[in-house]
Coordinates of C-alpha atoms in Angstrom, one line a residue:
Chain A
M390 CA -61.8 2.7 75.8
S391 CA -60.0 5.5 77.9
E392 CA -56.9 2.7 78.0
L393 CA -56.1 4.4 74.6
L394 CA -55.1 7.5 75.8
P395 CA -51.3 6.6 77.5
L396 CA -50.6 5.0 73.9
L397 CA -51.4 8.0 72.0
V398 CA -48.2 9.5 73.7
A399 CA -46.4 5.7 74.6
V400 CA -46.8 4.6 70.7
P401 CA -44.6 7.4 69.1
I402 CA -41.9 7.2 72.4
L403 CA -41.4 3.4 71.6
G404 CA -41.9 3.9 67.9
A405 CA -38.7 6.7 68.2
L406 CA -36.6 4.2 69.6
V407 CA -37.4 1.3 67.8
A408 CA -36.6 3.8 64.3
L409 CA -33.3 4.8 66.5
A410 CA -32.3 1.2 67.2
V411 CA -32.8 -0.3 64.0
G412 CA -32.0 2.5 62.2
Y413 CA -28.8 2.9 63.6
K414 CA -28.0 -0.5 61.8
F415 CA -29.9 -0.3 58.5
D416 CA -31.3 3.4 57.9
R417 CA -33.3 2.5 54.9
L418 CA -35.7 0.8 57.4
A419 CA -35.7 4.3 59.2
W420 CA -38.8 5.4 57.3
P421 CA -41.2 2.5 56.6
L422 CA -40.9 1.8 60.7
T423 CA -41.4 5.8 61.7
F424 CA -44.2 5.4 58.8
A425 CA -45.9 2.5 60.7
T426 CA -45.8 4.3 63.8
S427 CA -47.7 7.5 62.3
L428 CA -50.1 5.7 61.0
A429 CA -50.9 3.2 64.1
H430 CA -51.3 6.7 65.7
T431 CA -53.2 8.2 63.4
A432 CA -55.4 5.4 64.0
L433 CA -55.3 5.6 68.0
A434 CA -56.3 9.0 67.3
T435 CA -58.9 8.6 64.8
L436 CA -60.6 6.0 67.5
V437 CA -60.4 8.0 70.3
A438 CA -62.0 11.2 68.5
V439 CA -64.8 8.8 67.0
Q440 CA -65.6 7.7 70.5
V441 CA -65.5 11.1 72.3
Y442 CA -67.6 13.0 69.5
S443 CA -70.0 9.8 69.0
R444 CA -70.3 9.6 72.9
G445 CA -70.5 13.2 74.1
D446 CA -68.7 12.7 77.3
P447 CA -65.0 13.2 77.6
L448 CA -62.8 10.2 78.3
S449 CA -60.3 10.1 81.3
Y450 CA -57.5 7.7 82.3
A451 CA -55.8 7.5 85.6
V452 CA -52.0 7.3 84.7
G453 CA -50.6 4.5 87.0
G454 CA -53.6 3.8 88.7
F455 CA -53.3 7.1 90.8
R456 CA -56.3 8.3 90.9
P457 CA -56.6 12.3 90.7
P458 CA -56.5 15.0 92.2
F459 CA -53.4 13.3 93.6
G460 CA -51.9 11.0 90.1
I461 CA -51.7 12.3 86.7
E462 CA -54.9 12.3 84.6
L463 CA -55.3 11.9 80.6
V464 CA -58.9 13.6 79.4
V465 CA -60.3 13.9 76.1
D466 CA -63.2 16.0 75.7
G467 CA -64.4 17.4 72.3
L468 CA -62.0 20.2 72.7
N469 CA -59.4 18.4 72.3
A470 CA -60.7 15.2 70.5
A471 CA -60.0 17.5 67.4
I472 CA -56.9 18.6 68.1
V473 CA -55.4 14.8 68.7
A474 CA -56.7 14.1 65.5
L475 CA -55.2 16.9 63.9
V476 CA -51.7 16.3 65.4
A477 CA -51.6 12.5 64.1
L478 CA -52.9 13.2 60.4
V479 CA -51.1 16.7 59.7
A480 CA -47.8 14.9 60.9
L481 CA -48.6 11.5 58.5
G482 CA -49.0 14.0 55.9
V483 CA -45.2 15.6 56.4
L484 CA -43.9 12.2 56.8
V485 CA -45.0 11.4 53.1
Y486 CA -43.9 14.1 52.6
A487 CA -40.2 14.1 53.9
R488 CA -40.0 10.8 52.0
R489 CA -38.6 12.5 49.2
A490 CA -38.1 16.1 50.9
G491 CA -36.0 14.4 53.3
P492 CA -34.3 15.2 55.6
H493 CA -33.1 11.1 55.2
S494 CA -31.6 11.2 58.7
V495 CA -32.7 9.0 61.5
A496 CA -32.2 11.3 64.3
F497 CA -35.2 13.0 61.8
Y498 CA -37.3 10.6 62.1
T499 CA -36.7 10.4 65.8
G500 CA -37.0 14.0 66.5
Y501 CA -40.0 13.5 64.5
L502 CA -41.5 10.8 66.5
L503 CA -40.6 12.5 69.8
L504 CA -42.1 15.8 68.8
V505 CA -45.6 13.8 68.0
A506 CA -45.5 12.3 71.4
G507 CA -44.6 15.5 73.2
L508 CA -47.8 17.3 71.0
S509 CA -50.1 14.3 71.9
G510 CA -49.2 14.8 75.3
M511 CA -50.1 18.2 75.6
S512 CA -53.2 17.5 74.0
V513 CA -54.4 15.4 76.5
T514 CA -53.0 15.8 79.5
G515 CA -55.2 16.8 82.4
D516 CA -52.8 18.2 84.8
M517 CA -50.6 21.3 84.8
F518 CA -46.8 20.2 85.5
N519 CA -47.6 17.3 83.2
L520 CA -48.4 19.7 80.4
Y521 CA -44.8 21.6 81.8
V522 CA -43.1 18.5 81.0
F523 CA -44.9 17.4 77.9
L524 CA -44.3 21.7 76.8
E525 CA -41.0 20.8 77.2
I526 CA -40.4 17.5 75.3
T527 CA -42.6 19.5 72.1
G528 CA -39.6 22.0 72.2
L529 CA -36.4 19.6 72.8
A530 CA -38.1 17.9 69.5
A531 CA -38.6 21.0 67.9
Y532 CA -34.9 22.2 68.4
A533 CA -33.4 19.2 67.6
L534 CA -35.6 19.2 64.2
V535 CA -34.9 23.0 63.4
A536 CA -31.2 21.9 63.6
T537 CA -31.6 19.1 61.0
G538 CA -30.9 21.4 58.6
D539 CA -27.2 21.0 56.9
D540 CA -26.1 24.7 57.2
G541 CA -25.0 26.7 60.0
R542 CA -27.9 29.1 60.0
S543 CA -30.6 26.0 60.9
A544 CA -28.3 26.1 64.2
V545 CA -28.5 29.9 65.1
G546 CA -32.3 30.0 64.2
A547 CA -32.4 26.2 67.0
L548 CA -30.6 28.2 69.4
K549 CA -32.3 30.9 69.5
Y550 CA -35.6 29.0 69.9
L551 CA -34.4 27.0 72.3
L552 CA -33.4 30.5 74.4
I553 CA -36.8 32.2 74.0
G554 CA -38.6 28.5 74.0
T555 CA -37.0 27.9 77.7
V556 CA -37.8 31.0 78.8
G557 CA -41.2 31.2 77.7
A558 CA -41.4 27.2 79.4
S559 CA -40.1 28.3 82.5
L560 CA -42.7 31.3 82.6
F561 CA -45.5 28.9 82.8
L562 CA -43.8 26.7 85.3
I563 CA -43.6 29.7 87.7
G564 CA -47.6 30.2 86.6
V565 CA -47.9 26.6 87.7
G566 CA -45.9 27.1 90.8
Y567 CA -47.8 30.1 92.1
A568 CA -51.4 28.5 91.4
F569 CA -49.7 25.3 93.4
V570 CA -48.6 27.4 96.6
A571 CA -52.3 28.7 96.3
T572 CA -54.3 25.7 96.2
G573 CA -51.9 22.5 96.6
T574 CA -53.0 20.9 93.8
L575 CA -51.8 20.7 89.9
N576 CA -54.6 18.8 88.5
M577 CA -56.7 21.0 85.8
A578 CA -60.3 19.8 86.8
D579 CA -59.3 20.0 90.7
L580 CA -57.4 23.8 90.2
A581 CA -60.4 24.9 89.1
E582 CA -62.8 24.6 92.2
K583 CA -59.7 25.7 94.6
L584 CA -59.0 28.6 92.6
A585 CA -62.5 29.7 92.7
A586 CA -62.7 28.9 96.5
T587 CA -58.9 30.6 96.9
G588 CA -60.8 33.5 95.4
Y589 CA -60.1 35.3 92.1
G590 CA -59.3 38.6 94.0
S591 CA -56.0 36.9 95.1
T592 CA -52.8 38.4 94.4
L593 CA -51.4 34.8 93.5
V594 CA -54.2 33.4 91.5
R595 CA -54.2 36.5 89.4
A596 CA -49.9 36.6 89.1
S597 CA -50.3 32.9 88.1
F598 CA -52.5 33.4 85.1
A599 CA -50.3 36.4 84.2
F600 CA -47.3 34.3 84.1
V601 CA -49.3 31.5 82.1
V602 CA -50.4 32.9 80.0
T603 CA -47.1 35.3 79.3
G604 CA -45.8 31.8 78.9
L605 CA -47.7 30.2 76.5
A606 CA -48.2 33.4 75.0
V607 CA -44.1 33.0 74.1
K608 CA -44.7 29.6 72.5
T609 CA -47.8 30.5 70.1
A610 CA -45.7 33.3 69.5
L611 CA -47.6 36.2 69.5
Y612 CA -46.6 39.4 68.5
P613 CA -43.8 41.0 70.8
L614 CA -42.9 37.3 72.1
H615 CA -42.6 35.9 68.6
T616 CA -39.2 36.8 67.5
W617 CA -38.0 32.9 68.2
Q618 CA -40.4 32.0 65.2
P619 CA -39.1 33.5 61.7
E620 CA -35.5 32.5 62.3
A621 CA -36.5 29.0 63.7
Y622 CA -39.2 28.6 60.6
A623 CA -36.7 30.4 57.7
S624 CA -33.6 28.5 59.1
A625 CA -34.9 24.3 59.4
P626 CA -35.5 22.1 56.5
D627 CA -38.8 22.6 54.3
S628 CA -40.4 19.1 55.8
V629 CA -39.4 20.4 59.6
S630 CA -41.2 24.1 58.8
A631 CA -44.6 22.4 57.6
L632 CA -44.5 20.2 60.9
I633 CA -43.9 22.6 63.4
S634 CA -45.6 25.5 62.4
A635 CA -48.7 23.6 61.5
L636 CA -48.6 21.5 64.6
V637 CA -46.5 22.9 67.4
S638 CA -48.2 26.5 67.6
T639 CA -51.5 24.9 67.4
V640 CA -51.2 22.9 70.4
S641 CA -49.8 25.7 72.2
A642 CA -52.4 27.8 71.5
Y643 CA -54.8 24.9 72.2
A644 CA -53.0 24.3 75.4
L645 CA -53.7 28.4 76.3
A646 CA -57.6 28.1 75.6
R647 CA -57.5 24.7 78.2
V648 CA -56.0 26.9 80.5
V649 CA -58.0 29.8 80.4
Y650 CA -61.3 28.1 80.4
S651 CA -60.5 24.5 82.6
V652 CA -58.4 26.1 85.1
Y653 CA -58.9 29.6 85.4
T654 CA -62.6 29.3 84.0
V655 CA -64.6 31.7 81.8
D656 CA -65.9 33.3 85.8
F657 CA -62.4 34.7 86.4
L658 CA -61.9 36.3 83.0
A659 CA -65.2 38.0 84.0
S660 CA -64.6 39.1 87.4
V661 CA -60.7 40.0 86.4
T662 CA -61.8 42.1 83.2
L663 CA -58.4 43.4 83.2
A664 CA -57.4 39.9 82.5
R665 CA -59.4 39.6 79.3
E666 CA -58.1 43.0 78.4
F667 CA -54.5 41.6 78.4
V668 CA -55.2 39.0 76.3
L669 CA -57.2 41.3 74.0
V670 CA -55.0 43.8 73.9
L671 CA -52.0 41.1 73.0
A672 CA -53.7 39.2 70.9
G673 CA -54.8 42.3 68.6
V674 CA -51.7 44.0 68.5
S675 CA -50.3 40.8 67.2
I676 CA -52.8 40.2 64.7
V677 CA -51.8 43.6 62.9
A678 CA -48.1 43.5 63.8
G679 CA -47.6 40.6 62.1
S680 CA -49.5 41.3 58.8
V681 CA -47.5 44.1 58.9
L682 CA -44.2 42.6 59.2
A683 CA -45.3 39.9 56.9
V684 CA -46.4 42.2 53.8
M685 CA -42.1 43.4 54.2
Q686 CA -40.8 39.9 54.0
S687 CA -39.3 39.0 50.6
E688 CA -38.3 35.5 51.6
L689 CA -41.4 33.2 51.1
K690 CA -41.0 31.4 54.3
R691 CA -40.2 34.3 56.6
M692 CA -43.3 36.0 55.4
L693 CA -45.0 32.6 55.9
A694 CA -43.7 32.9 59.3
Y695 CA -44.9 36.0 59.9
S696 CA -48.5 35.8 58.9
S697 CA -48.6 32.9 61.6
V698 CA -48.0 35.7 64.0
S699 CA -51.4 37.5 62.9
Q700 CA -52.8 34.3 62.7
F701 CA -52.6 33.1 65.7
G702 CA -53.4 36.6 67.2
L703 CA -56.9 35.8 65.8
V704 CA -57.4 32.5 67.3
V705 CA -56.3 33.6 71.2
A706 CA -58.7 36.9 70.5
A707 CA -61.5 34.5 69.9
F708 CA -60.9 32.3 73.4
A709 CA -60.7 35.9 74.9
V710 CA -64.0 36.8 73.7
A711 CA -64.8 33.6 75.3
N712 CA -68.2 33.3 73.7
E713 CA -70.2 30.3 71.8
A714 CA -69.5 31.9 68.0
A715 CA -65.9 32.6 68.9
V716 CA -64.8 29.6 70.7
T717 CA -66.0 27.6 67.3
G718 CA -64.3 30.1 65.5
G719 CA -60.7 29.7 67.0
L720 CA -61.2 25.7 67.2
V721 CA -61.9 25.8 63.2
H722 CA -58.8 28.5 62.6
L723 CA -56.7 26.7 64.8
V724 CA -57.2 23.4 62.4
G725 CA -57.6 25.0 59.2
H726 CA -54.8 27.2 59.8
A727 CA -52.8 23.9 60.5
V728 CA -53.8 22.4 57.3
M729 CA -53.4 25.4 55.0
K730 CA -50.2 26.9 57.3
G731 CA -48.6 23.4 56.6
G732 CA -49.5 23.0 52.9
L733 CA -48.2 26.4 52.3
F734 CA -44.8 25.5 53.7
L735 CA -44.7 22.1 51.6
A736 CA -46.2 23.6 48.6
A737 CA -42.8 26.3 49.2
G738 CA -40.7 23.5 49.8
A739 CA -41.5 21.7 46.8
I740 CA -41.7 25.1 44.6
A741 CA -38.1 25.7 45.8
A742 CA -37.3 21.8 45.2
R743 CA -38.6 22.0 41.1
T744 CA -37.6 25.6 40.3
G745 CA -34.8 26.9 43.0
A746 CA -37.4 29.7 44.3
R747 CA -37.5 30.9 47.6
Y748 CA -37.7 34.4 47.4
V749 CA -41.5 36.8 46.3
E750 CA -39.6 38.2 43.5
Q751 CA -38.5 34.9 42.3
F752 CA -42.1 33.7 41.5
D753 CA -42.8 35.5 37.9
G754 CA -44.6 33.0 35.5
L755 CA -44.4 30.1 38.1
A756 CA -47.6 29.2 36.8
A757 CA -46.1 28.4 32.9
R758 CA -43.5 26.3 35.0
A759 CA -45.2 24.4 38.0
P760 CA -49.0 24.8 37.0
L761 CA -50.3 21.9 39.7
L762 CA -47.7 23.9 42.4
S763 CA -48.9 27.2 42.1
A764 CA -52.9 26.4 41.9
A765 CA -52.5 24.6 45.1
L766 CA -50.7 27.6 46.6
A767 CA -52.8 30.0 45.0
V768 CA -55.8 27.9 46.7
L769 CA -53.8 27.4 50.0
S770 CA -53.4 31.4 49.9
L771 CA -56.7 32.3 49.5
S772 CA -58.2 30.5 51.6
M773 CA -55.9 31.6 54.7
V774 CA -57.0 35.7 52.9
G775 CA -60.4 33.8 54.2
V776 CA -62.4 33.8 50.6
P777 CA -65.5 31.9 51.0
P778 CA -66.3 28.4 51.1
A779 CA -62.7 27.6 52.6
V780 CA -62.2 27.0 55.7
G781 CA -60.0 30.5 56.8
F782 CA -63.2 31.8 55.6
V783 CA -65.2 30.3 57.8
G784 CA -63.3 30.4 61.0
K785 CA -62.8 34.0 60.3
W786 CA -66.5 34.5 60.2
Y787 CA -67.3 32.7 63.4
I788 CA -64.7 35.0 65.6
A789 CA -66.3 38.0 63.6
L790 CA -69.7 36.9 64.6
G791 CA -68.4 36.0 68.6
A792 CA -66.8 39.4 68.3
I793 CA -69.6 41.0 67.5
Q794 CA -72.0 39.8 69.7
A795 CA -69.9 40.3 72.3
Q796 CA -69.7 44.0 71.8
S797 CA -65.9 44.0 71.2
W798 CA -65.9 46.3 68.0
P799 CA -62.2 47.1 68.3
I800 CA -61.6 43.1 67.5
A801 CA -64.0 42.9 64.7
V802 CA -62.6 45.6 62.8
I803 CA -58.6 44.5 63.3
I804 CA -60.2 41.2 61.6
L805 CA -61.6 43.0 58.8
L806 CA -58.2 44.9 58.3
S807 CA -56.3 41.9 58.9
T808 CA -58.1 39.9 56.2
L809 CA -56.8 42.9 53.5
L810 CA -53.8 43.0 54.6
T811 CA -53.1 39.1 54.3
L812 CA -54.7 39.9 51.1
A813 CA -52.0 42.2 50.2
Y814 CA -49.2 40.0 50.9
F815 CA -50.5 36.5 49.3
L816 CA -52.3 38.7 46.4
R817 CA -48.7 40.2 45.3
L818 CA -47.2 36.3 45.4
V819 CA -50.7 35.3 43.3
E820 CA -49.9 38.4 40.9
R821 CA -46.1 36.8 40.4
M822 CA -46.9 33.6 39.9
Y823 CA -49.8 34.2 37.4
F824 CA -49.6 37.8 36.0
R825 CA -46.3 37.9 35.3
S826 CA -44.0 36.4 32.6
A827 CA -40.6 34.8 34.3
A828 CA -37.1 36.1 33.6
P829 CA -35.0 35.5 30.6
T830 CA -32.1 34.4 32.6
E831 CA -33.0 32.0 35.2
T832 CA -30.4 30.7 37.7
P833 CA -32.2 29.4 40.2
A834 CA -30.5 30.6 44.1
D835 CA -28.3 28.5 45.9
S836 CA -30.5 28.2 48.9
P837 CA -29.2 29.0 52.3
T838 CA -32.2 26.6 53.7
G839 CA -32.1 23.8 51.3
T840 CA -31.8 20.4 53.2
G841 CA -29.7 18.8 50.4
A842 CA -32.2 16.5 49.9
A843 CA -34.1 19.1 48.0
A844 CA -31.5 19.2 45.6
V845 CA -32.7 15.9 44.5
A846 CA -36.2 15.9 44.6
D847 CA -37.0 17.9 41.7
G848 CA -39.0 15.3 39.3
G849 CA -37.2 15.4 36.7
E850 CA -38.8 18.4 35.0
A851 CA -37.4 20.9 32.5
N852 CA -36.4 23.3 35.0
G853 CA -35.4 20.8 37.5
V854 CA -32.2 21.9 39.5
T855 CA -29.6 19.1 39.8
D856 CA -26.9 20.1 42.0
D857 CA -25.0 16.8 42.6
D858 CA -22.2 18.7 43.6
R859 CA -23.8 19.6 47.1
P860 CA -21.9 18.2 49.9
I861 CA -24.2 16.0 51.6
L862 CA -23.6 16.5 56.0
G863 CA -24.8 13.1 57.5
R864 CA -27.9 12.8 55.3
G865 CA -28.0 9.8 54.6
D866 CA -27.5 8.6 51.0
D867 CA -29.8 10.6 49.5
A868 CA -29.4 9.3 46.1
A869 CA -31.6 6.4 46.6
F870 CA -34.2 8.6 48.0
G871 CA -34.3 10.5 44.9
G872 CA -36.8 10.6 41.7
H873 CA -40.3 11.8 41.5
S874 CA -41.5 14.5 43.8
V875 CA -44.8 13.1 43.1
S876 CA -45.6 12.2 46.3
M877 CA -44.8 15.5 47.8
V878 CA -47.0 17.8 45.0
A879 CA -49.4 14.9 46.0
V880 CA -49.3 16.0 49.4
V881 CA -49.6 19.7 49.1
V882 CA -53.0 19.1 46.8
V883 CA -54.0 17.0 49.2
A884 CA -53.5 19.8 52.0
A885 CA -54.8 22.3 49.3
V886 CA -58.7 20.0 48.2
L887 CA -59.0 19.9 52.3
A888 CA -58.6 23.8 52.4
V889 CA -61.4 23.7 50.3
A890 CA -63.4 20.9 52.3
L891 CA -63.1 21.7 55.2
G892 CA -65.1 24.4 55.6
P893 CA -68.5 23.1 54.7
L894 CA -67.7 20.5 56.8
V895 CA -67.7 23.2 59.7
S896 CA -71.2 22.6 59.8
V897 CA -71.3 19.1 60.8
F898 CA -68.3 19.5 63.4
E899 CA -69.7 22.1 65.2
P900 CA -73.4 20.2 67.0
L901 CA -70.6 17.7 68.2
L902 CA -68.8 20.6 70.0
E903 CA -71.6 22.3 71.1
P904 CA -72.3 20.3 74.8
T905 CA -68.3 20.7 74.9
L906 CA -68.4 24.4 74.8
E907 CA -71.6 25.0 77.1
L908 CA -69.7 23.1 79.6
L909 CA -66.8 24.8 79.2
L910 CA -67.9 28.1 79.2
Q911 CA -71.1 28.5 81.8
Q912 CA -71.0 30.4 84.3
Chain B
M704 CA -37.5 45.2 106.8
W705 CA -34.5 43.6 107.9
E706 CA -36.8 40.9 109.5
I707 CA -38.4 40.5 106.3
L708 CA -35.6 40.0 104.2
L709 CA -33.7 37.4 107.1
T710 CA -36.8 35.4 107.2
R711 CA -37.4 35.2 104.1
Y712 CA -34.1 35.3 102.6
N713 CA -35.0 32.3 100.3
Y714 CA -37.7 34.3 98.7
V715 CA -35.2 37.2 98.4
V716 CA -32.5 35.2 96.7
V717 CA -35.7 33.9 93.9
A718 CA -36.3 37.6 93.4
L719 CA -32.2 38.0 92.6
L720 CA -31.6 34.8 90.6
L721 CA -34.3 35.4 88.1
P722 CA -33.6 38.8 87.1
I723 CA -29.8 37.7 87.2
G724 CA -30.2 34.7 84.8
A725 CA -32.4 36.7 82.6
Y726 CA -30.1 39.7 82.2
M727 CA -27.0 37.2 81.6
M728 CA -29.2 36.3 78.5
I729 CA -30.0 39.2 77.2
E730 CA -27.0 40.9 77.9
N731 CA -24.5 38.1 77.5
R732 CA -22.8 38.3 74.1
N733 CA -21.0 35.0 75.1
L734 CA -23.5 32.3 73.7
V735 CA -22.3 29.7 76.2
K736 CA -22.6 32.6 79.0
K737 CA -26.2 32.9 77.6
V738 CA -27.0 29.1 78.4
I739 CA -25.2 29.8 81.6
G740 CA -28.2 32.7 82.4
M741 CA -30.7 30.1 81.2
N742 CA -29.4 27.4 83.8
I743 CA -29.5 30.2 86.4
F744 CA -33.3 31.3 85.5
Q745 CA -34.3 28.1 86.0
T746 CA -32.3 27.5 89.2
G747 CA -34.1 30.4 90.5
I748 CA -37.4 28.9 89.9
F749 CA -36.3 25.2 91.3
L750 CA -35.6 26.9 94.5
F751 CA -39.0 29.1 94.7
F752 CA -40.3 25.6 94.6
I753 CA -38.3 24.0 97.3
T754 CA -38.8 26.9 99.5
S755 CA -42.5 26.6 99.3
A756 CA -42.2 22.8 100.7
F757 CA -41.2 24.1 103.7
R758 CA -43.1 23.5 107.0
E759 CA -41.5 24.7 110.1
G760 CA -40.9 21.6 112.2
G761 CA -41.8 19.1 109.4
S762 CA -40.1 15.4 109.0
P763 CA -39.6 13.9 105.6
P764 CA -42.7 12.3 104.2
L765 CA -41.1 8.7 105.0
V766 CA -43.1 5.6 107.0
G767 CA -42.1 5.9 110.7
S768 CA -40.1 8.9 111.1
G769 CA -41.0 11.8 112.8
G770 CA -43.5 9.3 114.8
E771 CA -47.3 9.8 116.2
G772 CA -49.1 12.6 115.0
A773 CA -45.4 14.5 113.1
T774 CA -46.1 17.3 110.5
Y775 CA -44.9 15.6 107.2
V776 CA -43.3 17.6 104.7
S777 CA -45.0 17.3 101.2
P778 CA -43.1 15.8 99.0
L779 CA -45.1 16.9 95.4
P780 CA -42.7 19.7 94.8
H781 CA -39.4 17.7 95.5
V782 CA -40.8 15.8 92.7
L783 CA -41.7 18.2 90.4
I784 CA -38.2 19.7 90.7
L785 CA -36.6 16.9 90.1
T786 CA -38.3 16.6 86.8
A787 CA -37.6 19.9 85.9
I788 CA -34.0 19.5 86.5
V789 CA -34.0 16.6 84.7
V790 CA -35.5 18.8 81.9
G791 CA -33.1 21.4 82.4
V792 CA -29.7 19.1 82.3
S793 CA -31.3 17.8 78.5
L794 CA -32.0 21.4 77.4
T795 CA -28.3 22.4 78.6
A796 CA -26.9 19.4 76.5
V797 CA -28.9 20.3 73.2
A798 CA -27.8 24.3 73.5
L799 CA -24.3 23.1 74.3
A800 CA -24.5 20.5 70.8
L801 CA -25.9 23.5 68.6
I802 CA -23.2 26.1 69.6
V803 CA -20.5 23.6 68.9
R804 CA -21.7 22.7 65.8
I805 CA -21.7 27.1 65.5
Y806 CA -18.3 27.3 66.1
T807 CA -17.2 24.7 63.7
E808 CA -19.5 26.3 61.4
Y809 CA -19.0 30.2 62.2
G810 CA -15.6 30.3 64.4
T811 CA -17.2 32.6 66.8
L812 CA -19.9 32.6 70.0
D813 CA -19.3 36.2 70.4
E814 CA -23.1 36.8 69.2
V815 CA -22.2 40.6 67.8
H816 CA -19.5 38.7 65.8
L817 CA -21.5 36.2 64.7
R818 CA -24.0 38.7 63.1
E819 CA -20.7 40.1 61.0
V820 CA -20.1 36.8 60.0
R821 CA -23.6 35.7 58.8
A822 CA -24.1 39.3 57.5
D823 CA -21.5 38.3 55.1
E824 CA -23.3 35.1 53.8

C-alpha cells in the first residue's frame, strides 16, 4: 500500500498539467478536470489514512528505489495521516465553492492543483531538504494564487507575501544546512539519531534548531513574523483566501511539529530549556497580539487573518508544551481550525457576493437578509471562540489540560484570556447580524477585493448585487458560470455542520492517535 | 585573527552576503532592487552549502578519477544547491511578473510612492 504515497504528490501535478494543456484550448473543461483530479486525490488520501489508522504502523516509501537514509523517504504515520486527509477534503470543498465564486481562469485551477501537490508533499515527506523544496512549491503556488485577484492590490499583497515567505524558507534552508554540516544526513529519522550522537549542547545543532523554527514560524505566521498574512488574505479572491488560510499555515504548523518531534525530539526540548522557552514565548505573544490586532480590524477578512495569528500561536504553544494531551489538542485544533477558518472565509465571500458587505459595520441586520449564511457564520464564529460541543472547544480544552499537566501556568492563563478576546471580536459580528436592523439606504460597496466573478454569483436574491459593468480581466467567460449560488451556500453550511460534528468525534480519533504520540513523545 | 579571515574567507563572504541581501530587502525603496536583495540573500546560503562540501585534496565524485584510495567530495551539497538555484530562479520569475503587474496598475516601482498611490484609492 505504500506505493500510494508518491501518487499523493504525483496525481495533482499530473492533473495540473492536463488542466493547463486542455484548458488552454477548451477552458470550460478546466473545472471538471480539476474536480476529477481533486476527487482522485481525496480518494487516495482517505485510503492512506484508513490504512495507517487500521494498521497502527507508519507507511514508508523510498523514492526512486534509493533506500533511506541516502534516498528521499515518504512517511505517513498517525500524525500526518490526519493532515493528508484534511488537505484533500478541504481542497475539494473549496473547489466546489470556486465553481461559482471564481476565479475561473485556467491559471487558477493549475495553481490550485500545484498548491495541493506542494501541501501533500510537505505532509508526507521524511527528508529535510525535500521538505524545503515542497515548502517552496507550496509558496510559489500560493503567491501565484493570491495574485489571481484582478486588481493591483492582490499583486502588491502577493509580492509582499513572496518576499517575506522567501526569507522564511531561506532561514529554514540555513537551519537544514547547519544540521547537515553537523551530521552529514538529511533523512529525518537518521538525523534524529545523529543529532543525539553529536550532542544537543553543540552550537551547530542549537543554531540549526533556531533557524528551522524561525523559518517555519514565518510560514505559520506567528506574531512578529506574521506581517505578510493580513495583506495576502485580504487582497486575495475569496476562494483563495479560504484555501490558503485553511491549509498553508496549517501544514506549516504541522511541519514545525514534525521537525520538533521527529528530528530534534522531545529530548532536545527537555535538555535545551532555552529552546522550549523561546517557542513558548513566541507562541504566547502571538496568541495575545493576534487577538488584540483582530479586535482592532474593521475589514472582515483582515480580522479573520489576525485571528489566525492568534490561533496558530495556540497550536504552536501546544506543540512546545509537548505532552500527550497538549499535542492531541494541537492536532485537533489544527484540523478544527482549518475547517472553521476555511468556512469563515467562504462564508465571508458568499455574504460579500450576495450583499457586498466586507466591513464589520456593514453587517447590521444581515440575519434577516441572508439567514442561512448568517447562521453558518455565527455557528463557525462561536465554534472558533470555543463553545462546546464544537471542535474549537475540544481543541482548546485539550491544550489547556496539557498546559496545566505540564505546570505551564502562564500558557493556561493566556489560553483563557485569548478565549475572551476571541469572543470580543466574533461577538460584535454576531451582535451586528442578529440584534441590529439594517441601515435604511443600502449601497453595497464596490469591493476592492472582488474577484469579478463574485458579482454574478449572487443567487438571484432580492438584495443581490449585479454590476455587470465591472471589467473582467482575463477571468474567462464569467457569465457562463452565473446563476444560483446554491453550491457556495451548501459548502459553507457543510463547514459549519462539520465544525460542530467534529467535536464529539474527537473521542473516536484520540485512541487512534495514541500509539503515534507515545512513540513521538518518548524520552 | 587575519589568519582565520584568510583561511576561512568563504564563510566571511557568506556572513557578508546574508546581511547585505536582508538589508537591501528591508531598506531599498525600489521593488526590483528588493528582489535583487532576495537573490543576494539566497546566494549567501548557496555559498554556505558549497563551502561545506569542500575537502582539502578531494577528487570529484566520478568513477575512475583520483585513483585508488582517493578522497572523494560528497556530491550531495552540489545537488541540493542545484535544486535550490532552480527554486530561486522560479521565485525571481514570479516576483518580476508581479512587479510588472504592479507597474502597469500603479505606474510606479517606488515603495513609498506606491503606498501614497494606494492610500488615495
